[in-house]
PDB file of C-alpha atoms in Angstrom:
ATOM      1  CA  MET V   2    -109.710  49.364 -46.652  1.00 50.00           C
ATOM      2  CA  ALA V   3    -112.870  48.357 -48.457  1.00 49.00           C
ATOM      3  CA  TRP V   4    -116.253  47.063 -47.484  1.00 47.00           C
ATOM      4  CA  LEU V   5    -117.311  44.085 -49.579  1.00 55.00           C
ATOM      5  CA  ASN V   6    -120.523  42.380 -50.550  1.00 57.00           C
ATOM      6  CA  ALA V   7    -119.301  40.637 -53.668  1.00 81.00           C
ATOM      7  CA  HIS V   8    -118.264  37.220 -54.927  1.00 85.00           C
ATOM      8  CA  LEU V   9    -114.713  35.917 -55.171  1.00 89.00           C
ATOM      9  CA  ASP V  10    -113.432  34.965 -58.596  1.00 85.00           C
ATOM     10  CA  ARG V  11    -113.374  31.198 -59.189  1.00 87.00           C
ATOM     11  CA  ASP V  12    -114.854  30.457 -55.779  1.00 90.00           C
ATOM     12  CA  TRP V  13    -116.280  26.929 -55.746  1.00 90.00           C
ATOM     13  CA  PHE V  14    -118.605  27.799 -52.837  1.00 92.00           C
ATOM     14  CA  GLY V  15    -120.181  30.711 -54.652  1.00 88.00           C
ATOM     15  CA  ALA V  16    -121.571  32.647 -51.686  1.00 92.00           C
ATOM     16  CA  PRO V  17    -121.056  36.421 -51.399  1.00 92.00           C
ATOM     17  CA  VAL V  18    -118.443  37.885 -49.104  1.00 93.00           C
ATOM     18  CA  PRO V  19    -120.226  39.082 -45.924  1.00 94.00           C
ATOM     19  CA  LYS V  20    -120.926  42.799 -46.091  1.00 93.00           C
ATOM     20  CA  ASN V  21    -119.739  43.434 -42.527  1.00 95.00           C
ATOM     21  CA  ILE V  22    -116.097  42.545 -43.066  1.00 96.00           C
ATOM     22  CA  ARG V  23    -113.318  44.960 -43.926  1.00 95.00           C
ATOM     23  CA  LEU V  24    -110.349  43.937 -46.058  1.00 95.00           C
ATOM     24  CA  GLY V  25    -107.114  45.833 -46.589  1.00 95.00           C
ATOM     25  CA  PRO V  26    -105.153  45.875 -49.852  1.00 95.00           C
ATOM     26  CA  ASN V  27    -103.766  42.588 -51.159  1.00 95.00           C
ATOM     27  CA  VAL V  28    -105.745  40.428 -48.735  1.00 96.00           C
ATOM     28  CA  TYR V  29    -106.245  36.818 -49.854  1.00 96.00           C
ATOM     29  CA  LEU V  30    -109.396  34.773 -49.232  1.00 96.00           C
ATOM     30  CA  GLU V  31    -109.398  31.178 -50.475  1.00 95.00           C
ATOM     31  CA  SER V  32    -113.182  30.804 -50.483  1.00 96.00           C
ATOM     32  CA  THR V  33    -116.309  32.225 -48.906  1.00 96.00           C
ATOM     33  CA  TYR V  34    -116.791  28.763 -47.414  1.00 96.00           C
ATOM     34  CA  ALA V  35    -114.690  30.290 -44.630  1.00 96.00           C
ATOM     35  CA  PHE V  36    -117.859  32.188 -43.631  1.00 96.00           C
ATOM     36  CA  ALA V  37    -120.322  29.275 -43.658  1.00 93.00           C
ATOM     37  CA  ALA V  38    -120.704  29.636 -39.864  1.00 92.00           C
ATOM     38  CA  PHE V  39    -120.207  33.412 -39.727  1.00 95.00           C
ATOM     39  CA  PHE V  40    -123.162  34.864 -37.794  1.00 93.00           C
ATOM     40  CA  SER V  41    -121.732  38.082 -36.402  1.00 95.00           C
ATOM     41  CA  GLN V  42    -123.997  41.118 -36.404  1.00 95.00           C
ATOM     42  CA  GLN V  43    -121.143  43.487 -35.539  1.00 97.00           C
ATOM     43  CA  ASP V  44    -119.918  46.083 -37.988  1.00 94.00           C
ATOM     44  CA  PRO V  45    -117.150  45.412 -38.759  1.00 96.00           C
ATOM     45  CA  ALA V  46    -117.156  41.818 -37.600  1.00 97.00           C
ATOM     46  CA  LEU V  47    -113.890  40.881 -39.297  1.00 98.00           C
ATOM     47  CA  THR V  48    -110.962  43.123 -40.159  1.00 98.00           C
ATOM     48  CA  MET V  49    -108.038  41.807 -42.195  1.00 98.00           C
ATOM     49  CA  GLU V  50    -105.126  44.196 -42.614  1.00 97.00           C
ATOM     50  CA  GLU V  51    -102.863  44.612 -45.636  1.00 96.00           C
ATOM     51  CA  GLY V  52    -101.329  41.484 -47.104  1.00 97.00           C
ATOM     52  CA  SER V  53    -102.968  39.057 -44.680  1.00 98.00           C
ATOM     53  CA  GLY V  54    -104.531  35.844 -45.924  1.00 98.00           C
ATOM     54  CA  ALA V  55    -106.977  33.067 -45.055  1.00 98.00           C
ATOM     55  CA  TYR V  56    -105.770  30.020 -46.974  1.00 97.00           C
ATOM     56  CA  GLY V  57    -106.996  26.462 -47.423  1.00 95.00           C
ATOM     57  CA  LEU V  58    -109.898  25.495 -45.180  1.00 95.00           C
ATOM     58  CA  THR V  59    -109.623  28.416 -42.775  1.00 98.00           C
ATOM     59  CA  SER V  60    -113.001  28.957 -41.112  1.00 97.00           C
ATOM     60  CA  PHE V  61    -114.462  31.839 -39.141  1.00 98.00           C
ATOM     61  CA  VAL V  62    -117.027  30.462 -36.693  1.00 94.00           C
ATOM     62  CA  VAL V  63    -118.248  33.750 -35.277  1.00 95.00           C
ATOM     63  CA  GLY V  64    -121.269  34.372 -33.061  1.00 92.00           C
ATOM     64  CA  PRO V  65    -123.594  37.409 -33.180  1.00 92.00           C
ATOM     65  CA  GLN V  66    -121.382  39.479 -30.851  1.00 94.00           C
ATOM     66  CA  GLY V  67    -118.052  38.289 -32.208  1.00 96.00           C
ATOM     67  CA  ARG V  68    -115.301  40.491 -33.641  1.00 98.00           C
ATOM     68  CA  VAL V  69    -112.087  39.207 -35.231  1.00 99.00           C
ATOM     69  CA  GLU V  70    -109.016  41.274 -36.136  1.00 98.00           C
ATOM     70  CA  ILE V  71    -106.183  39.937 -38.299  1.00 98.00           C
ATOM     71  CA  GLY V  72    -102.990  41.994 -38.541  1.00 97.00           C
ATOM     72  CA  ALA V  73    -100.953  42.876 -41.604  1.00 96.00           C
ATOM     73  CA  TYR V  74     -99.132  40.065 -43.430  1.00 97.00           C
ATOM     74  CA  THR V  75    -100.498  37.389 -41.115  1.00 98.00           C
ATOM     75  CA  CYS V  76    -101.097  33.972 -42.668  1.00 98.00           C
ATOM     76  CA  LEU V  77    -103.903  31.642 -41.564  1.00 98.00           C
ATOM     77  CA  SER V  78    -103.560  28.191 -43.124  1.00 97.00           C
ATOM     78  CA  SER V  79    -106.629  25.984 -42.612  1.00 97.00           C
ATOM     79  CA  THR V  80    -107.106  27.549 -39.181  1.00 98.00           C
ATOM     80  CA  ALA V  81    -110.350  27.509 -37.180  1.00 97.00           C
ATOM     81  CA  ILE V  82    -111.256  30.832 -35.546  1.00 98.00           C
ATOM     82  CA  CYS V  83    -114.103  30.343 -33.044  1.00 94.00           C
ATOM     83  CA  CYS V  84    -115.197  33.702 -31.688  1.00 95.00           C
ATOM     84  CA  GLU V  85    -118.092  34.749 -29.462  1.00 93.00           C
ATOM     85  CA  ASP V  86    -116.532  37.995 -28.210  1.00 95.00           C
ATOM     86  CA  ARG V  87    -113.161  39.113 -29.565  1.00 98.00           C
ATOM     87  CA  ILE V  88    -110.074  37.521 -31.070  1.00 98.00           C
ATOM     88  CA  ARG V  89    -107.153  39.644 -32.167  1.00 99.00           C
ATOM     89  CA  ILE V  90    -104.153  38.293 -34.077  1.00 99.00           C
ATOM     90  CA  GLY V  91    -101.291  40.717 -34.638  1.00 97.00           C
ATOM     91  CA  ALA V  92     -99.093  41.394 -37.650  1.00 96.00           C
ATOM     92  CA  HIS V  93     -96.607  39.006 -39.263  1.00 95.00           C
ATOM     93  CA  CYS V  94     -98.035  35.908 -37.564  1.00 98.00           C
ATOM     94  CA  MET V  95     -98.188  32.394 -38.994  1.00 98.00           C
ATOM     95  CA  VAL V  96    -100.918  30.016 -37.841  1.00 98.00           C
ATOM     96  CA  ALA V  97    -100.580  26.506 -39.238  1.00 97.00           C
ATOM     97  CA  TRP V  98    -103.167  24.005 -40.429  1.00 96.00           C
ATOM     98  CA  GLY V  99    -105.529  22.450 -37.948  1.00 96.00           C
ATOM     99  CA  ALA V 100    -104.885  25.072 -35.278  1.00 98.00           C
ATOM    100  CA  VAL V 101    -107.912  26.267 -33.299  1.00 97.00           C
ATOM    101  CA  ILE V 102    -108.153  29.695 -31.696  1.00 98.00           C
ATOM    102  CA  THR V 103    -111.211  30.064 -29.492  1.00 96.00           C
ATOM    103  CA  ASP V 104    -112.472  32.597 -26.973  1.00 95.00           C
ATOM    104  CA  SER V 105    -115.159  30.218 -25.704  1.00 89.00           C
ATOM    105  CA  GLN V 106    -115.205  26.535 -24.872  1.00 76.00           C
ATOM    106  CA  VAL V 107    -117.045  23.884 -22.924  1.00 64.00           C
ATOM    107  CA  PRO V 108    -115.716  23.886 -19.351  1.00 61.00           C
ATOM    108  CA  HIS V 109    -114.243  20.743 -17.872  1.00 58.00           C
ATOM    109  CA  PRO V 110    -115.552  18.848 -16.103  1.00 54.00           C
ATOM    110  CA  GLU V 111    -119.033  19.198 -17.576  1.00 69.00           C
ATOM    111  CA  THR V 112    -121.873  16.808 -16.832  1.00 80.00           C
ATOM    112  CA  ILE V 113    -122.917  14.271 -19.432  1.00 84.00           C
ATOM    113  CA  GLY V 114    -126.503  15.452 -19.083  1.00 86.00           C
ATOM    114  CA  ARG V 115    -125.567  19.057 -19.830  1.00 80.00           C
ATOM    115  CA  ARG V 116    -123.578  18.055 -22.909  1.00 78.00           C
ATOM    116  CA  ARG V 117    -126.439  15.884 -24.130  1.00 85.00           C
ATOM    117  CA  GLN V 118    -128.934  18.710 -23.660  1.00 84.00           C
ATOM    118  CA  ALA V 119    -126.722  21.142 -25.562  1.00 78.00           C
ATOM    119  CA  LEU V 120    -126.436  18.736 -28.490  1.00 81.00           C
ATOM    120  CA  LEU V 121    -130.211  18.207 -28.558  1.00 88.00           C
ATOM    121  CA  GLU V 122    -130.783  21.967 -28.586  1.00 84.00           C
ATOM    122  CA  THR V 123    -128.309  22.344 -31.424  1.00 81.00           C
ATOM    123  CA  ALA V 124    -129.991  19.575 -33.426  1.00 86.00           C
ATOM    124  CA  ALA V 125    -133.312  21.423 -33.117  1.00 87.00           C
ATOM    125  CA  ASP V 126    -131.759  24.675 -34.345  1.00 81.00           C
ATOM    126  CA  PRO V 127    -131.985  25.043 -38.166  1.00 79.00           C
ATOM    127  CA  ALA V 128    -128.608  26.813 -38.100  1.00 71.00           C
ATOM    128  CA  ARG V 129    -127.064  23.822 -36.256  1.00 70.00           C
ATOM    129  CA  ARG V 130    -125.069  26.217 -34.098  1.00 70.00           C
ATOM    130  CA  LEU V 131    -123.630  24.892 -30.828  1.00 67.00           C
ATOM    131  CA  ARG V 132    -123.844  27.631 -28.231  1.00 67.00           C
ATOM    132  CA  PRO V 133    -120.979  28.168 -25.782  1.00 63.00           C
ATOM    133  CA  MET V 134    -121.534  26.667 -22.335  1.00 58.00           C
ATOM    134  CA  ALA V 135    -118.994  28.828 -20.532  1.00 68.00           C
ATOM    135  CA  GLU V 136    -118.224  32.501 -20.172  1.00 76.00           C
ATOM    136  CA  VAL V 137    -116.219  33.874 -23.059  1.00 89.00           C
ATOM    137  CA  ALA V 138    -112.863  35.623 -22.678  1.00 94.00           C
ATOM    138  CA  PRO V 139    -111.025  37.552 -25.427  1.00 97.00           C
ATOM    139  CA  VAL V 140    -107.893  36.088 -27.017  1.00 98.00           C
ATOM    140  CA  THR V 141    -104.912  38.180 -28.102  1.00 98.00           C
ATOM    141  CA  ILE V 142    -101.974  36.972 -30.165  1.00 99.00           C
ATOM    142  CA  GLU V 143     -99.337  39.669 -30.447  1.00 98.00           C
ATOM    143  CA  ASP V 144     -97.104  40.390 -33.452  1.00 96.00           C
ATOM    144  CA  ASN V 145     -94.594  37.923 -34.932  1.00 95.00           C
ATOM    145  CA  VAL V 146     -96.039  34.782 -33.354  1.00 98.00           C
ATOM    146  CA  TRP V 147     -95.823  31.321 -34.920  1.00 98.00           C
ATOM    147  CA  VAL V 148     -98.505  28.772 -33.978  1.00 98.00           C
ATOM    148  CA  GLY V 149     -97.796  25.179 -35.011  1.00 97.00           C
ATOM    149  CA  PHE V 150    -100.270  22.759 -36.561  1.00 97.00           C
ATOM    150  CA  ASP V 151    -103.107  21.190 -34.549  1.00 97.00           C
ATOM    151  CA  SER V 152    -102.528  23.514 -31.601  1.00 98.00           C
ATOM    152  CA  VAL V 153    -105.377  24.918 -29.504  1.00 97.00           C
ATOM    153  CA  ILE V 154    -105.315  28.463 -28.128  1.00 97.00           C
ATOM    154  CA  GLY V 155    -107.958  28.657 -25.409  1.00 94.00           C
ATOM    155  CA  ALA V 156    -110.213  31.378 -24.060  1.00 94.00           C
ATOM    156  CA  GLY V 157    -108.640  34.334 -22.289  1.00 95.00           C
ATOM    157  CA  VAL V 158    -105.105  33.600 -23.487  1.00 97.00           C
ATOM    158  CA  ARG V 159    -102.580  36.250 -24.512  1.00 98.00           C
ATOM    159  CA  ILE V 160     -99.551  35.084 -26.482  1.00 98.00           C
ATOM    160  CA  GLY V 161     -96.674  37.535 -26.280  1.00 97.00           C
ATOM    161  CA  ARG V 162     -94.786  39.025 -29.170  1.00 96.00           C
ATOM    162  CA  GLY V 163     -92.251  36.845 -30.954  1.00 96.00           C
ATOM    163  CA  SER V 164     -93.333  33.587 -29.315  1.00 97.00           C
ATOM    164  CA  VAL V 165     -93.518  30.121 -30.867  1.00 98.00           C
ATOM    165  CA  VAL V 166     -96.219  27.566 -30.042  1.00 98.00           C
ATOM    166  CA  GLY V 167     -95.179  24.041 -31.014  1.00 97.00           C
ATOM    167  CA  CYS V 168     -97.439  21.693 -32.953  1.00 96.00           C
ATOM    168  CA  LYS V 169    -100.283  19.970 -31.065  1.00 97.00           C
ATOM    169  CA  THR V 170     -99.823  22.261 -28.068  1.00 97.00           C
ATOM    170  CA  ILE V 171    -102.737  23.099 -25.752  1.00 97.00           C
ATOM    171  CA  VAL V 172    -102.396  26.679 -24.511  1.00 97.00           C
ATOM    172  CA  ALA V 173    -104.669  27.540 -21.589  1.00 94.00           C
ATOM    173  CA  ALA V 174    -102.587  30.287 -19.940  1.00 95.00           C
ATOM    174  CA  ASP V 175    -100.725  33.378 -21.086  1.00 96.00           C
ATOM    175  CA  VAL V 176     -97.436  32.969 -22.947  1.00 97.00           C
ATOM    176  CA  PRO V 177     -94.707  35.558 -22.224  1.00 97.00           C
ATOM    177  CA  PRO V 178     -93.060  37.363 -25.151  1.00 97.00           C
ATOM    178  CA  TYR V 179     -90.237  35.561 -26.972  1.00 97.00           C
ATOM    179  CA  THR V 180     -91.025  32.164 -25.473  1.00 97.00           C
ATOM    180  CA  VAL V 181     -91.144  28.709 -27.080  1.00 97.00           C
ATOM    181  CA  MET V 182     -94.024  26.622 -25.690  1.00 97.00           C
ATOM    182  CA  ALA V 183     -95.007  23.035 -26.441  1.00 97.00           C
ATOM    183  CA  GLY V 184     -96.911  20.126 -24.966  1.00 96.00           C
ATOM    184  CA  ASN V 185    -100.218  19.316 -23.311  1.00 93.00           C
ATOM    185  CA  PRO V 186    -100.395  21.170 -21.060  1.00 90.00           C
ATOM    186  CA  ALA V 187     -98.096  23.748 -22.614  1.00 93.00           C
ATOM    187  CA  ARG V 188     -94.734  24.231 -20.931  1.00 94.00           C
ATOM    188  CA  VAL V 189     -91.806  26.540 -21.553  1.00 95.00           C
ATOM    189  CA  LEU V 190     -89.026  24.985 -23.636  1.00 95.00           C
ATOM    190  CA  CYS V 191     -86.778  28.006 -23.973  1.00 95.00           C
ATOM    191  CA  ARG V 192     -86.618  31.781 -24.204  1.00 94.00           C
ATOM    192  CA  LEU V 193     -85.724  33.654 -27.369  1.00 92.00           C
ATOM    193  CA  ASP V 194     -83.616  36.750 -27.815  1.00 89.00           C
ATOM    194  CA  PRO V 195     -85.716  39.598 -29.264  1.00 89.00           C
ATOM    195  CA  ASP V 196     -84.757  39.856 -32.932  1.00 81.00           C
ATOM    196  CA  ASP V 197     -87.500  42.116 -34.269  1.00 80.00           C
ATOM    197  CA  THR V 198     -86.779  45.438 -32.592  1.00 78.00           C
ATOM    198  CA  PRO V 199     -86.648  48.604 -34.744  1.00 79.00           C
ATOM    199  CA  GLU V 200     -82.897  48.838 -34.182  1.00 81.00           C
ATOM    200  CA  LEU V 201     -82.247  45.292 -35.373  1.00 82.00           C
ATOM    201  CA  ARG V 202     -84.506  45.727 -38.403  1.00 78.00           C
ATOM    202  CA  LYS V 203     -82.582  48.849 -39.369  1.00 81.00           C
ATOM    203  CA  ALA V 204     -79.324  46.914 -39.030  1.00 83.00           C
ATOM    204  CA  VAL V 205     -80.614  44.082 -41.240  1.00 80.00           C
ATOM    205  CA  LEU V 206     -81.786  46.516 -43.917  1.00 80.00           C
ATOM    206  CA  ALA V 207     -78.455  48.309 -43.764  1.00 85.00           C
ATOM    207  CA  GLY V 208     -76.709  44.992 -44.424  1.00 85.00           C
ATOM    208  CA  PHE V 209     -78.540  44.842 -47.767  1.00 86.00           C
ATOM    209  CA  GLY V 210     -77.742  48.438 -48.565  1.00 84.00           C
ATOM    210  CA  LEU V 211     -81.288  49.553 -47.748  1.00 79.00           C
ATOM    211  CA  SER V 212     -82.507  52.265 -45.441  1.00 77.00           C
ATOM    212  CA  VAL V 213     -85.669  52.990 -43.506  1.00 67.00           C
ATOM    213  CA  PRO V 214     -87.878  55.790 -44.881  1.00 67.00           C
ATOM    214  CA  ASP V 215     -88.041  58.956 -42.800  1.00 61.00           C
ATOM    215  CA  THR V 216     -91.832  58.687 -42.576  1.00 57.00           C
ATOM    216  CA  PRO V 217     -92.848  58.943 -38.880  1.00 54.00           C
ATOM    217  CA  GLY V 218     -94.117  55.638 -37.542  1.00 56.00           C
ATOM    218  CA  TRP V 219     -92.919  53.622 -40.551  1.00 54.00           C
ATOM    219  CA  MET V 220     -90.999  51.100 -38.460  1.00 55.00           C
ATOM    220  CA  GLU V 221     -93.919  50.547 -36.094  1.00 56.00           C
ATOM    221  CA  SER V 222     -96.409  50.077 -38.936  1.00 57.00           C
ATOM    222  CA  HIS V 223     -94.117  47.504 -40.574  1.00 59.00           C
ATOM    223  CA  ALA V 224     -93.278  45.629 -37.378  1.00 57.00           C
TER     224      ALA V 224
END
């Protein structure tokens, strides 16, 4: 993995890639506009594993203490990542356009006066950065999860391996592994049979006349 402080080829925004991010091989970044609100002072503040990508208008809105981890071969498509503490997205995930993943949010109900004061403070800040008005809580999305468009994954949520979050779903509580959730508030639609175990992957490869290398841990690293 490489540390970067360079420019992307043919990037319309033209800003350098933040020096405190770490990118694996074959990572795709659409534009450094994704880091227009990237204020993290952590090192590394963002880790993107092999083959992952931030496409379209994906944005990383990350506070000074924020850390974001993106697993191998995960695709973010015009996704908003709002992080004040920690957000971890596993490997082989798909997050559709308009989805928001946040580890901090304004609590409800919140007084009109408090919201007004927060907006006034933000307007007076040259960085125009709205500070969180609630305690933050880390978000974890495990491997092989699909998040539909315009969904919101709230603070403190863990989404289990192999789950599907339907479009425009509001997730405010943990999602068990291999579960299909949809709605506002999110509700369980059905359970899925695990289809991504090492044994099943070996069987699928065998059906194409392929075999798994003998390298220890290969199956786990390619989950």
